PDB file of N, CA and C in Angstrom:
ATOM      1  N   UNK Z 270     102.458  97.597 105.690  1.00  0.00           N
ATOM      2  CA  UNK Z 270     101.809  97.871 104.519  1.00  0.00           C
ATOM      3  C   UNK Z 270     103.107  98.255 103.281  1.00  0.00           C
ATOM      4  N   UNK Z 271     102.442  97.670 101.806  1.00  0.00           N
ATOM      5  CA  UNK Z 271     102.764  97.879 100.454  1.00  0.00           C
ATOM      6  C   UNK Z 271     103.632  99.493 100.755  1.00  0.00           C
ATOM      7  N   UNK Z 272     104.798 100.032 100.410  1.00  0.00           N
ATOM      8  CA  UNK Z 272     104.770 101.470 100.584  1.00  0.00           C
ATOM      9  C   UNK Z 272     106.055 101.285  99.250  1.00  0.00           C
ATOM     10  N   UNK Z 273     106.492 100.588  98.653  1.00  0.00           N
ATOM     11  CA  UNK Z 273     107.612 100.974  97.294  1.00  0.00           C
ATOM     12  C   UNK Z 273     107.400  99.993  96.217  1.00  0.00           C
ATOM     13  N   UNK Z 274     107.438 100.169  94.424  1.00  0.00           N
ATOM     14  CA  UNK Z 274     107.841  99.239  93.333  1.00  0.00           C
ATOM     15  C   UNK Z 274     108.748 100.154  92.855  1.00  0.00           C
ATOM     16  N   UNK Z 275     110.124  99.331  93.326  1.00  0.00           N
ATOM     17  CA  UNK Z 275     111.107 100.541  92.794  1.00  0.00           C
ATOM     18  C   UNK Z 275     110.891  99.854  91.279  1.00  0.00           C
ATOM     19  N   UNK Z 276     110.946 101.209  90.473  1.00  0.00           N
ATOM     20  CA  UNK Z 276     111.157 100.842  89.010  1.00  0.00           C
ATOM     21  C   UNK Z 276     111.900 101.284  88.632  1.00  0.00           C
ATOM     22  N   UNK Z 277     113.502 100.729  89.188  1.00  0.00           N
ATOM     23  CA  UNK Z 277     114.543 100.292  88.549  1.00  0.00           C
ATOM     24  C   UNK Z 277     114.745  99.013  88.665  1.00  0.00           C
ATOM     25  N   UNK Z 278     114.194  98.117  89.652  1.00  0.00           N
ATOM     26  CA  UNK Z 278     113.960  96.594  89.702  1.00  0.00           C
ATOM     27  C   UNK Z 278     113.023  96.193  88.900  1.00  0.00           C
ATOM     28  N   UNK Z 279     111.853  96.480  88.963  1.00  0.00           N
ATOM     29  CA  UNK Z 279     110.605  96.470  88.743  1.00  0.00           C
ATOM     30  C   UNK Z 279     110.793  95.654  87.263  1.00  0.00           C
ATOM     31  N   UNK Z 280     110.628  94.258  86.685  1.00  0.00           N
ATOM     32  CA  UNK Z 280     110.242  94.009  85.156  1.00  0.00           C
ATOM     33  C   UNK Z 280     109.057  94.158  85.146  1.00  0.00           C
ATOM     34  N   UNK Z 281     108.092  93.881  85.799  1.00  0.00           N
ATOM     35  CA  UNK Z 281     106.437  94.317  85.004  1.00  0.00           C
ATOM     36  C   UNK Z 281     106.024  92.864  85.106  1.00  0.00           C
ATOM     37  N   UNK Z 282     106.929  91.842  85.815  1.00  0.00           N
ATOM     38  CA  UNK Z 282     106.406  90.314  85.574  1.00  0.00           C
ATOM     39  C   UNK Z 282     104.570  90.053  85.668  1.00  0.00           C
ATOM     40  N   UNK Z 283     103.966  91.217  86.718  1.00  0.00           N
ATOM     41  CA  UNK Z 283     102.867  91.036  87.447  1.00  0.00           C
ATOM     42  C   UNK Z 283     102.847  89.904  88.511  1.00  0.00           C
ATOM     43  N   UNK Z 284     103.597  89.493  88.827  1.00  0.00           N
ATOM     44  CA  UNK Z 284     103.900  88.379  90.473  1.00  0.00           C
ATOM     45  C   UNK Z 284     102.938  88.876  91.272  1.00  0.00           C
ATOM     46  N   UNK Z 285     103.455  90.076  92.090  1.00  0.00           N
ATOM     47  CA  UNK Z 285     102.961  90.618  93.192  1.00  0.00           C
ATOM     48  C   UNK Z 285     101.685  90.782  92.808  1.00  0.00           C
ATOM     49  N   UNK Z 286     100.833  91.627  91.371  1.00  0.00           N
ATOM     50  CA  UNK Z 286      99.103  91.405  91.162  1.00  0.00           C
ATOM     51  C   UNK Z 286      98.844  90.544  91.422  1.00  0.00           C
ATOM     52  N   UNK Z 287      99.244  89.350  90.946  1.00  0.00           N
ATOM     53  CA  UNK Z 287      98.582  87.462  91.084  1.00  0.00           C
ATOM     54  C   UNK Z 287      98.400  87.251  92.151  1.00  0.00           C
ATOM     55  N   UNK Z 288     100.172  87.860  93.439  1.00  0.00           N
ATOM     56  CA  UNK Z 288      99.754  87.149  94.395  1.00  0.00           C
ATOM     57  C   UNK Z 288      99.025  87.742  95.827  1.00  0.00           C
ATOM     58  N   UNK Z 289      98.981  88.938  95.754  1.00  0.00           N
ATOM     59  CA  UNK Z 289      98.217  89.721  96.119  1.00  0.00           C
ATOM     60  C   UNK Z 289      96.659  89.673  96.699  1.00  0.00           C
ATOM     61  N   UNK Z 290      96.547  89.300  98.349  1.00  0.00           N
ATOM     62  CA  UNK Z 290      95.182  88.754  98.800  1.00  0.00           C
ATOM     63  C   UNK Z 290      93.761  89.598  98.538  1.00  0.00           C
ATOM     64  N   UNK Z 291      94.321  91.012  98.494  1.00  0.00           N
ATOM     65  CA  UNK Z 291      93.677  91.782  98.832  1.00  0.00           C
ATOM     66  C   UNK Z 291      93.378  92.991  97.524  1.00  0.00           C
ATOM     67  N   UNK Z 292      93.911  92.655  96.387  1.00  0.00           N
ATOM     68  CA  UNK Z 292      94.203  93.246  95.190  1.00  0.00           C
ATOM     69  C   UNK Z 292      94.720  94.842  95.327  1.00  0.00           C
ATOM     70  N   UNK Z 293      95.760  95.032  95.850  1.00  0.00           N
ATOM     71  CA  UNK Z 293      96.086  96.273  96.540  1.00  0.00           C
ATOM     72  C   UNK Z 293      96.891  96.847  95.078  1.00  0.00           C
ATOM     73  N   UNK Z 294      97.162  96.186  93.917  1.00  0.00           N
ATOM     74  CA  UNK Z 294      97.663  96.440  93.180  1.00  0.00           C
ATOM     75  C   UNK Z 294      97.366  96.853  91.252  1.00  0.00           C
ATOM     76  N   UNK Z 295      97.189  97.134  90.774  1.00  0.00           N
ATOM     77  CA  UNK Z 295      96.493  97.619  89.242  1.00  0.00           C
ATOM     78  C   UNK Z 295      97.715  97.069  88.153  1.00  0.00           C
ATOM     79  N   UNK Z 296      97.532  95.966  87.039  1.00  0.00           N
ATOM     80  CA  UNK Z 296      98.581  96.048  86.291  1.00  0.00           C
ATOM     81  C   UNK Z 296      98.143  97.321  85.234  1.00  0.00           C
ATOM     82  N   UNK Z 297      99.092  97.643  84.474  1.00  0.00           N
ATOM     83  CA  UNK Z 297      99.460  98.497  84.359  1.00  0.00           C
ATOM     84  C   UNK Z 297     100.416  97.813  82.563  1.00  0.00           C
ATOM     85  N   UNK Z 298     100.547  99.449  80.930  1.00  0.00           N
ATOM     86  CA  UNK Z 298     101.511  98.774  80.417  1.00  0.00           C
ATOM     87  C   UNK Z 298     103.025  98.216  80.916  1.00  0.00           C
ATOM     88  N   UNK Z 299     103.050  98.966  81.701  1.00  0.00           N
ATOM     89  CA  UNK Z 299     104.860  98.750  82.284  1.00  0.00           C
ATOM     90  C   UNK Z 299     104.121  97.960  83.433  1.00  0.00           C
ATOM     91  N   UNK Z 300     105.179  99.188  85.051  1.00  0.00           N
ATOM     92  CA  UNK Z 300     105.565  98.317  86.448  1.00  0.00           C
ATOM     93  C   UNK Z 300     103.924  98.270  86.912  1.00  0.00           C
ATOM     94  N   UNK Z 301     103.247  97.426  87.918  1.00  0.00           N
ATOM     95  CA  UNK Z 301     102.115  97.660  88.742  1.00  0.00           C
ATOM     96  C   UNK Z 301     102.046  98.760  89.085  1.00  0.00           C
ATOM     97  N   UNK Z 302     101.134  98.936  89.484  1.00  0.00           N
ATOM     98  CA  UNK Z 302     100.709 100.489  90.966  1.00  0.00           C
ATOM     99  C   UNK Z 302     100.040 100.027  92.137  1.00  0.00           C
ATOM    100  N   UNK Z 303     100.416 100.859  93.053  1.00  0.00           N
ATOM    101  CA  UNK Z 303     100.259 100.515  94.055  1.00  0.00           C
ATOM    102  C   UNK Z 303      98.409 101.129  93.928  1.00  0.00           C
ATOM    103  N   UNK Z 304      97.211 100.395  93.855  1.00  0.00           N
ATOM    104  CA  UNK Z 304      96.286 101.597  93.820  1.00  0.00           C
ATOM    105  C   UNK Z 304      95.685 101.386  94.761  1.00  0.00           C
ATOM    106  N   UNK Z 305      95.345 100.945  95.546  1.00  0.00           N
ATOM    107  CA  UNK Z 305      94.520 100.445  97.249  1.00  0.00           C
ATOM    108  C   UNK Z 305      95.788 100.294  98.338  1.00  0.00           C
ATOM    109  N   UNK Z 306      96.783 101.253  98.862  1.00  0.00           N
ATOM    110  CA  UNK Z 306      97.651 100.800  99.585  1.00  0.00           C
ATOM    111  C   UNK Z 306      96.779 100.561 100.905  1.00  0.00           C
ATOM    112  N   UNK Z 307      95.585 101.605 101.727  1.00  0.00           N
ATOM    113  CA  UNK Z 307      94.746 101.180 102.541  1.00  0.00           C
ATOM    114  C   UNK Z 307      94.204  99.555 102.648  1.00  0.00           C
ATOM    115  N   UNK Z 308      94.195  99.199 101.766  1.00  0.00           N
ATOM    116  CA  UNK Z 308      93.823  97.582 101.558  1.00  0.00           C
ATOM    117  C   UNK Z 308      94.968  96.354 101.567  1.00  0.00           C
ATOM    118  N   UNK Z 309      95.744  96.901 101.952  1.00  0.00           N
ATOM    119  CA  UNK Z 309      97.133  96.147 102.295  1.00  0.00           C
ATOM    120  C   UNK Z 309      97.266  95.372 103.881  1.00  0.00           C
ATOM    121  N   UNK Z 310      97.045  94.372 103.798  1.00  0.00           N
ATOM    122  CA  UNK Z 310      97.023  93.540 105.036  1.00  0.00           C
ATOM    123  C   UNK Z 310      98.649  93.171 106.003  1.00  0.00           C
ATOM    124  N   UNK Z 311      99.394  93.869 104.910  1.00  0.00           N
ATOM    125  CA  UNK Z 311     101.039  93.454 105.312  1.00  0.00           C
ATOM    126  C   UNK Z 311     101.099  91.907 105.459  1.00  0.00           C
ATOM    127  N   UNK Z 312     101.082  91.387 104.197  1.00  0.00           N
ATOM    128  CA  UNK Z 312     101.121  89.976 104.536  1.00  0.00           C
ATOM    129  C   UNK Z 312     102.366  89.479 104.010  1.00  0.00           C
ATOM    130  N   UNK Z 313     102.863  89.897 103.042  1.00  0.00           N
ATOM    131  CA  UNK Z 313     104.346  90.206 102.552  1.00  0.00           C
ATOM    132  C   UNK Z 313     104.426  89.493 101.635  1.00  0.00           C
ATOM    133  N   UNK Z 314     103.179  88.909 101.104  1.00  0.00           N
ATOM    134  CA  UNK Z 314     103.208  88.242  99.543  1.00  0.00           C
ATOM    135  C   UNK Z 314     103.946  88.746  98.394  1.00  0.00           C
ATOM    136  N   UNK Z 315     103.697  89.777  98.565  1.00  0.00           N
ATOM    137  CA  UNK Z 315     104.224  90.704  97.368  1.00  0.00           C
ATOM    138  C   UNK Z 315     105.730  90.250  97.398  1.00  0.00           C
ATOM    139  N   UNK Z 316     106.088  91.120  98.812  1.00  0.00           N
ATOM    140  CA  UNK Z 316     107.773  91.501  98.434  1.00  0.00           C
ATOM    141  C   UNK Z 316     108.508  89.573  98.398  1.00  0.00           C
ATOM    142  N   UNK Z 317     107.539  89.023  99.486  1.00  0.00           N
ATOM    143  CA  UNK Z 317     108.244  87.544  99.048  1.00  0.00           C
ATOM    144  C   UNK Z 317     108.309  86.817  98.077  1.00  0.00           C
ATOM    145  N   UNK Z 318     107.354  87.017  97.063  1.00  0.00           N
ATOM    146  CA  UNK Z 318     107.360  86.290  95.760  1.00  0.00           C
ATOM    147  C   UNK Z 318     108.236  87.234  94.740  1.00  0.00           C
ATOM    148  N   UNK Z 319     108.594  88.505  95.209  1.00  0.00           N
ATOM    149  CA  UNK Z 319     109.079  89.385  94.091  1.00  0.00           C
ATOM    150  C   UNK Z 319     110.783  88.664  93.102  1.00  0.00           C
ATOM    151  N   UNK Z 320     110.228  88.138  92.811  1.00  0.00           N
ATOM    152  CA  UNK Z 320     111.816  87.716  91.566  1.00  0.00           C
ATOM    153  C   UNK Z 320     113.330  88.831  92.148  1.00  0.00           C
ATOM    154  N   UNK Z 321     112.782  89.865  92.196  1.00  0.00           N
ATOM    155  CA  UNK Z 321     113.961  90.995  92.024  1.00  0.00           C
ATOM    156  C   UNK Z 321     114.288  91.783  92.628  1.00  0.00           C
ATOM    157  N   UNK Z 322     113.187  91.451  93.809  1.00  0.00           N
ATOM    158  CA  UNK Z 322     113.409  92.185  95.275  1.00  0.00           C
ATOM    159  C   UNK Z 322     113.103  93.791  94.568  1.00  0.00           C
ATOM    160  N   UNK Z 323     112.200  93.889  94.331  1.00  0.00           N
ATOM    161  CA  UNK Z 323     112.287  95.593  93.828  1.00  0.00           C
ATOM    162  C   UNK Z 323     110.269  96.095  94.629  1.00  0.00           C
ATOM    163  N   UNK Z 324     110.218  96.000  95.563  1.00  0.00           N
ATOM    164  CA  UNK Z 324     108.996  95.688  96.691  1.00  0.00           C
ATOM    165  C   UNK Z 324     110.099  96.016  98.119  1.00  0.00           C
ATOM    166  N   UNK Z 325     109.212  97.156  98.388  1.00  0.00           N
ATOM    167  CA  UNK Z 325     109.292  96.978  99.992  1.00  0.00           C
ATOM    168  C   UNK Z 325     107.877  97.037 101.194  1.00  0.00           C
ATOM    169  N   UNK Z 326     107.626  96.589 101.801  1.00  0.00           N
ATOM    170  CA  UNK Z 326     106.336  96.555 102.597  1.00  0.00           C
ATOM    171  C   UNK Z 326     106.806  96.448 103.714  1.00  0.00           C
ATOM    172  N   UNK Z 327     106.326  97.708 104.017  1.00  0.00           N
ATOM    173  CA  UNK Z 327     107.152  98.520 105.943  1.00  0.00           C
ATOM    174  C   UNK Z 327     106.244  97.787 106.674  1.00  0.00           C
ATOM    175  N   UNK Z 328     106.531  97.026 108.244  1.00  0.00           N
ATOM    176  CA  UNK Z 328     105.921  96.309 108.952  1.00  0.00           C
ATOM    177  C   UNK Z 328     104.885  97.066 109.719  1.00  0.00           C
ATOM    178  N   UNK Z 329     104.974  98.342 109.320  1.00  0.00           N
ATOM    179  CA  UNK Z 329     104.475  99.332 110.445  1.00  0.00           C
ATOM    180  C   UNK Z 329     103.161  99.295 109.503  1.00  0.00           C
ATOM    181  N   UNK Z 330     101.423  99.112 109.622  1.00  0.00           N
ATOM    182  CA  UNK Z 330     100.300  98.542 108.711  1.00  0.00           C
ATOM    183  C   UNK Z 330      99.417  99.721 109.043  1.00  0.00           C
ATOM    184  N   UNK Z 331     100.009  99.984 110.172  1.00  0.00           N
ATOM    185  CA  UNK Z 331      98.535 101.370 110.900  1.00  0.00           C
ATOM    186  C   UNK Z 331      98.209 102.347 109.532  1.00  0.00           C
ATOM    187  N   UNK Z 332      99.401 102.667 109.053  1.00  0.00           N
ATOM    188  CA  UNK Z 332      99.703 104.059 108.203  1.00  0.00           C
ATOM    189  C   UNK Z 332      99.923 104.079 107.441  1.00  0.00           C
ATOM    190  N   UNK Z 333     100.136 104.466 106.274  1.00  0.00           N
ATOM    191  CA  UNK Z 333     101.744 104.781 105.483  1.00  0.00           C
ATOM    192  C   UNK Z 333     102.545 105.412 105.273  1.00  0.00           C
ATOM    193  N   UNK Z 334     103.764 104.879 105.452  1.00  0.00           N
ATOM    194  CA  UNK Z 334     105.515 105.474 106.089  1.00  0.00           C
ATOM    195  C   UNK Z 334     106.322 106.227 104.845  1.00  0.00           C
ATOM    196  N   UNK Z 335     106.297 107.353 105.370  1.00  0.00           N
ATOM    197  CA  UNK Z 335     107.544 108.083 104.305  1.00  0.00           C
ATOM    198  C   UNK Z 335     108.603 107.360 104.060  1.00  0.00           C
ATOM    199  N   UNK Z 336     109.275 106.923 102.862  1.00  0.00           N
ATOM    200  CA  UNK Z 336     109.911 106.189 102.769  1.00  0.00           C
ATOM    201  C   UNK Z 336     110.909 106.873 101.440  1.00  0.00           C
ATOM    202  N   UNK Z 337     112.732 106.325 101.836  1.00  0.00           N
ATOM    203  CA  UNK Z 337     113.481 107.012 101.038  1.00  0.00           C
ATOM    204  C   UNK Z 337     114.111 105.953 100.142  1.00  0.00           C
ATOM    205  N   UNK Z 338     113.546 105.592  98.758  1.00  0.00           N
ATOM    206  CA  UNK Z 338     113.695 104.733  97.753  1.00  0.00           C
ATOM    207  C   UNK Z 338     115.405 104.167  97.780  1.00  0.00           C
ATOM    208  N   UNK Z 339     116.279 105.265  97.898  1.00  0.00           N
ATOM    209  CA  UNK Z 339     117.515 105.411  98.084  1.00  0.00           C
ATOM    210  C   UNK Z 339     118.401 104.698  99.195  1.00  0.00           C
ATOM    211  N   UNK Z 340     118.188 105.413 100.028  1.00  0.00           N
ATOM    212  CA  UNK Z 340     118.030 104.624 101.138  1.00  0.00           C
ATOM    213  C   UNK Z 340     117.559 102.872 102.079  1.00  0.00           C
ATOM    214  N   UNK Z 341     116.352 102.466 101.436  1.00  0.00           N
ATOM    215  CA  UNK Z 341     116.075 101.210 101.131  1.00  0.00           C
ATOM    216  C   UNK Z 341     117.230 100.273 100.898  1.00  0.00           C
ATOM    217  N   UNK Z 342     117.663 101.397  99.757  1.00  0.00           N
ATOM    218  CA  UNK Z 342     118.596 100.574  98.515  1.00  0.00           C
ATOM    219  C   UNK Z 342     120.053  99.916  99.598  1.00  0.00           C
ATOM    220  N   UNK Z 343     120.474 101.094  99.839  1.00  0.00           N
ATOM    221  CA  UNK Z 343     121.525 101.317 100.357  1.00  0.00           C
ATOM    222  C   UNK Z 343     121.416 100.086 101.948  1.00  0.00           C
ATOM    223  N   UNK Z 344     120.331  99.911 102.715  1.00  0.00           N
ATOM    224  CA  UNK Z 344     120.562  99.569 103.527  1.00  0.00           C
ATOM    225  C   UNK Z 344     119.864  97.826 103.296  1.00  0.00           C
ATOM    226  N   UNK Z 345     119.881  97.420 101.799  1.00  0.00           N
ATOM    227  CA  UNK Z 345     119.464  96.602 101.611  1.00  0.00           C
ATOM    228  C   UNK Z 345     118.250  95.831 101.491  1.00  0.00           C
ATOM    229  N   UNK Z 346     116.724  96.699 102.037  1.00  0.00           N
ATOM    230  CA  UNK Z 346     115.753  96.263 102.863  1.00  0.00           C
ATOM    231  C   UNK Z 346     115.057  96.034 101.671  1.00  0.00           C
ATOM    232  N   UNK Z 347     115.472  96.085 100.858  1.00  0.00           N
ATOM    233  CA  UNK Z 347     114.058  95.507  99.520  1.00  0.00           C
ATOM    234  C   UNK Z 347     113.974  94.327  99.027  1.00  0.00           C
ATOM    235  N   UNK Z 348     113.110  93.513  99.896  1.00  0.00           N
ATOM    236  CA  UNK Z 348     113.198  92.153  99.517  1.00  0.00           C
ATOM    237  C   UNK Z 348     113.845  91.049 100.714  1.00  0.00           C
ATOM    238  N   UNK Z 349     113.876  92.011 102.006  1.00  0.00           N
ATOM    239  CA  UNK Z 349     114.556  91.225 102.851  1.00  0.00           C
ATOM    240  C   UNK Z 349     113.198  90.655 104.247  1.00  0.00           C
ATOM    241  N   UNK Z 350     112.139  90.664 103.604  1.00  0.00           N
ATOM    242  CA  UNK Z 350     111.137  89.711 103.974  1.00  0.00           C
ATOM    243  C   UNK Z 350     111.842  88.421 103.788  1.00  0.00           C
ATOM    244  N   UNK Z 351     111.735  88.412 102.162  1.00  0.00           N
ATOM    245  CA  UNK Z 351     111.768  87.022 101.488  1.00  0.00           C
ATOM    246  C   UNK Z 351     113.413  86.210 101.740  1.00  0.00           C
ATOM    247  N   UNK Z 352     114.361  87.349 102.047  1.00  0.00           N
ATOM    248  CA  UNK Z 352     115.620  87.184 102.680  1.00  0.00           C
ATOM    249  C   UNK Z 352     115.423  86.082 104.150  1.00  0.00           C
ATOM    250  N   UNK Z 353     114.727  86.984 105.047  1.00  0.00           N
ATOM    251  CA  UNK Z 353     114.735  86.774 105.944  1.00  0.00           C
ATOM    252  C   UNK Z 353     114.013  85.361 106.493  1.00  0.00           C
ATOM    253  N   UNK Z 354     113.476  85.238 105.531  1.00  0.00           N
ATOM    254  CA  UNK Z 354     112.489  83.397 106.039  1.00  0.00           C
ATOM    255  C   UNK Z 354     113.252  82.333 104.862  1.00  0.00           C
ATOM    256  N   UNK Z 355     114.361  83.164 104.393  1.00  0.00           N
ATOM    257  CA  UNK Z 355     114.931  82.034 103.614  1.00  0.00           C
ATOM    258  C   UNK Z 355     114.707  81.806 102.157  1.00  0.00           C
ATOM    259  N   UNK Z 356     113.997  82.438 101.312  1.00  0.00           N
ATOM    260  CA  UNK Z 356     113.655  82.286 100.200  1.00  0.00           C
ATOM    261  C   UNK Z 356     114.919  82.727  99.456  1.00  0.00           C
ATOM    262  N   UNK Z 357     116.049  82.658  98.953  1.00  0.00           N
ATOM    263  CA  UNK Z 357     116.705  82.820  98.419  1.00  0.00           C
ATOM    264  C   UNK Z 357     117.563  82.393  97.018  1.00  0.00           C
ATOM    265  N   UNK Z 358     118.199  82.391  96.231  1.00  0.00           N
ATOM    266  CA  UNK Z 358     118.322  81.996  94.839  1.00  0.00           C
ATOM    267  C   UNK Z 358     118.740  80.751  95.261  1.00  0.00           C
ATOM    268  N   UNK Z 359     119.183  80.066  96.161  1.00  0.00           N
ATOM    269  CA  UNK Z 359     119.465  78.732  96.297  1.00  0.00           C
ATOM    270  C   UNK Z 359     118.450  77.631  96.311  1.00  0.00           C
ATOM    271  N   UNK Z 360     117.043  78.415  97.087  1.00  0.00           N
ATOM    272  CA  UNK Z 360     115.815  77.386  96.869  1.00  0.00           C
ATOM    273  C   UNK Z 360     115.057  78.062  96.174  1.00  0.00           C
ATOM    274  N   UNK Z 361     114.975  78.706  95.358  1.00  0.00           N
ATOM    275  CA  UNK Z 361     114.026  79.425  94.215  1.00  0.00           C
ATOM    276  C   UNK Z 361     113.134  78.444  93.627  1.00  0.00           C
ATOM    277  N   UNK Z 362     113.341  77.666  93.407  1.00  0.00           N
ATOM    278  CA  UNK Z 362     112.575  76.118  92.963  1.00  0.00           C
ATOM    279  C   UNK Z 362     111.385  76.087  93.896  1.00  0.00           C
ATOM    280  N   UNK Z 363     111.695  76.122  94.689  1.00  0.00           N
ATOM    281  CA  UNK Z 363     111.130  75.675  96.036  1.00  0.00           C
ATOM    282  C   UNK Z 363     109.544  76.974  95.680  1.00  0.00           C
ATOM    283  N   UNK Z 364     109.200  77.975  95.030  1.00  0.00           N
ATOM    284  CA  UNK Z 364     108.336  79.135  95.644  1.00  0.00           C
ATOM    285  C   UNK Z 364     107.515  78.311  93.779  1.00  0.00           C
ATOM    286  N   UNK Z 365     107.692  77.850  92.812  1.00  0.00           N
ATOM    287  CA  UNK Z 365     106.925  77.210  92.159  1.00  0.00           C
ATOM    288  C   UNK Z 365     106.263  75.977  93.127  1.00  0.00           C
ATOM    289  N   UNK Z 366     106.723  75.319  93.277  1.00  0.00           N
ATOM    290  CA  UNK Z 366     105.938  74.143  94.248  1.00  0.00           C
ATOM    291  C   UNK Z 366     105.075  74.980  95.055  1.00  0.00           C
ATOM    292  N   UNK Z 367     105.301  75.949  96.067  1.00  0.00           N
ATOM    293  CA  UNK Z 367     104.160  76.642  96.566  1.00  0.00           C
ATOM    294  C   UNK Z 367     103.260  77.463  96.121  1.00  0.00           C
ATOM    295  N   UNK Z 368     103.622  77.646  94.945  1.00  0.00           N
ATOM    296  CA  UNK Z 368     102.744  78.550  93.849  1.00  0.00           C
ATOM    297  C   UNK Z 368     101.358  77.692  93.284  1.00  0.00           C
ATOM    298  N   UNK Z 369     102.014  76.797  92.936  1.00  0.00           N
ATOM    299  CA  UNK Z 369     101.072  75.748  92.090  1.00  0.00           C
ATOM    300  C   UNK Z 369      99.715  74.960  93.372  1.00  0.00           C
ATOM    301  N   UNK Z 370     100.893  75.111  94.757  1.00  0.00           N
ATOM    302  CA  UNK Z 370      99.679  73.960  95.592  1.00  0.00           C
ATOM    303  C   UNK Z 370      98.396  75.680  95.890  1.00  0.00           C
ATOM    304  N   UNK Z 371      99.161  76.729  96.131  1.00  0.00           N
ATOM    305  CA  UNK Z 371      97.806  77.523  96.739  1.00  0.00           C
ATOM    306  C   UNK Z 371      97.453  77.917  95.448  1.00  0.00           C
ATOM    307  N   UNK Z 372      97.428  77.485  94.461  1.00  0.00           N
ATOM    308  CA  UNK Z 372      96.661  78.445  93.199  1.00  0.00           C
ATOM    309  C   UNK Z 372      95.747  77.357  93.082  1.00  0.00           C
ATOM    310  N   UNK Z 373      96.390  75.464  92.888  1.00  0.00           N
ATOM    311  CA  UNK Z 373      95.629  74.825  91.813  1.00  0.00           C
ATOM    312  C   UNK Z 373      95.345  73.650  93.088  1.00  0.00           C
ATOM    313  N   UNK Z 374      95.437  73.273  94.439  1.00  0.00           N
ATOM    314  CA  UNK Z 374      95.448  72.619  95.453  1.00  0.00           C
ATOM    315  C   UNK Z 374      95.909  71.649  95.710  1.00  0.00           C
ATOM    316  N   UNK Z 375      97.173  71.595  94.607  1.00  0.00           N
ATOM    317  CA  UNK Z 375      97.781  70.250  95.157  1.00  0.00           C
ATOM    318  C   UNK Z 375      99.497  70.608  94.490  1.00  0.00           C
TER     319      UNK Z 375
END
């Protein structure tokens, strides 16, 4: 379940808003807000696509978790899913191809 948008890292690009299949986030004049946390399906797409590692999705999907943002940063947990699946800076260019395929079917 989505737990954190780190306001210090988020650049308000709204990628998380656009990739979320269950419309968990709301756009604002600043950083997005987690508006419907209970709708999160723990798909990790928001964390995967976040270019700033500003999100943390807890693998515990049953209920919201109490999280300490400072501890998450210290443990390098923000963006950890993206790194775990190999979406590092070295292959960042591959994301555009994936996003294009998903959004436009080619």
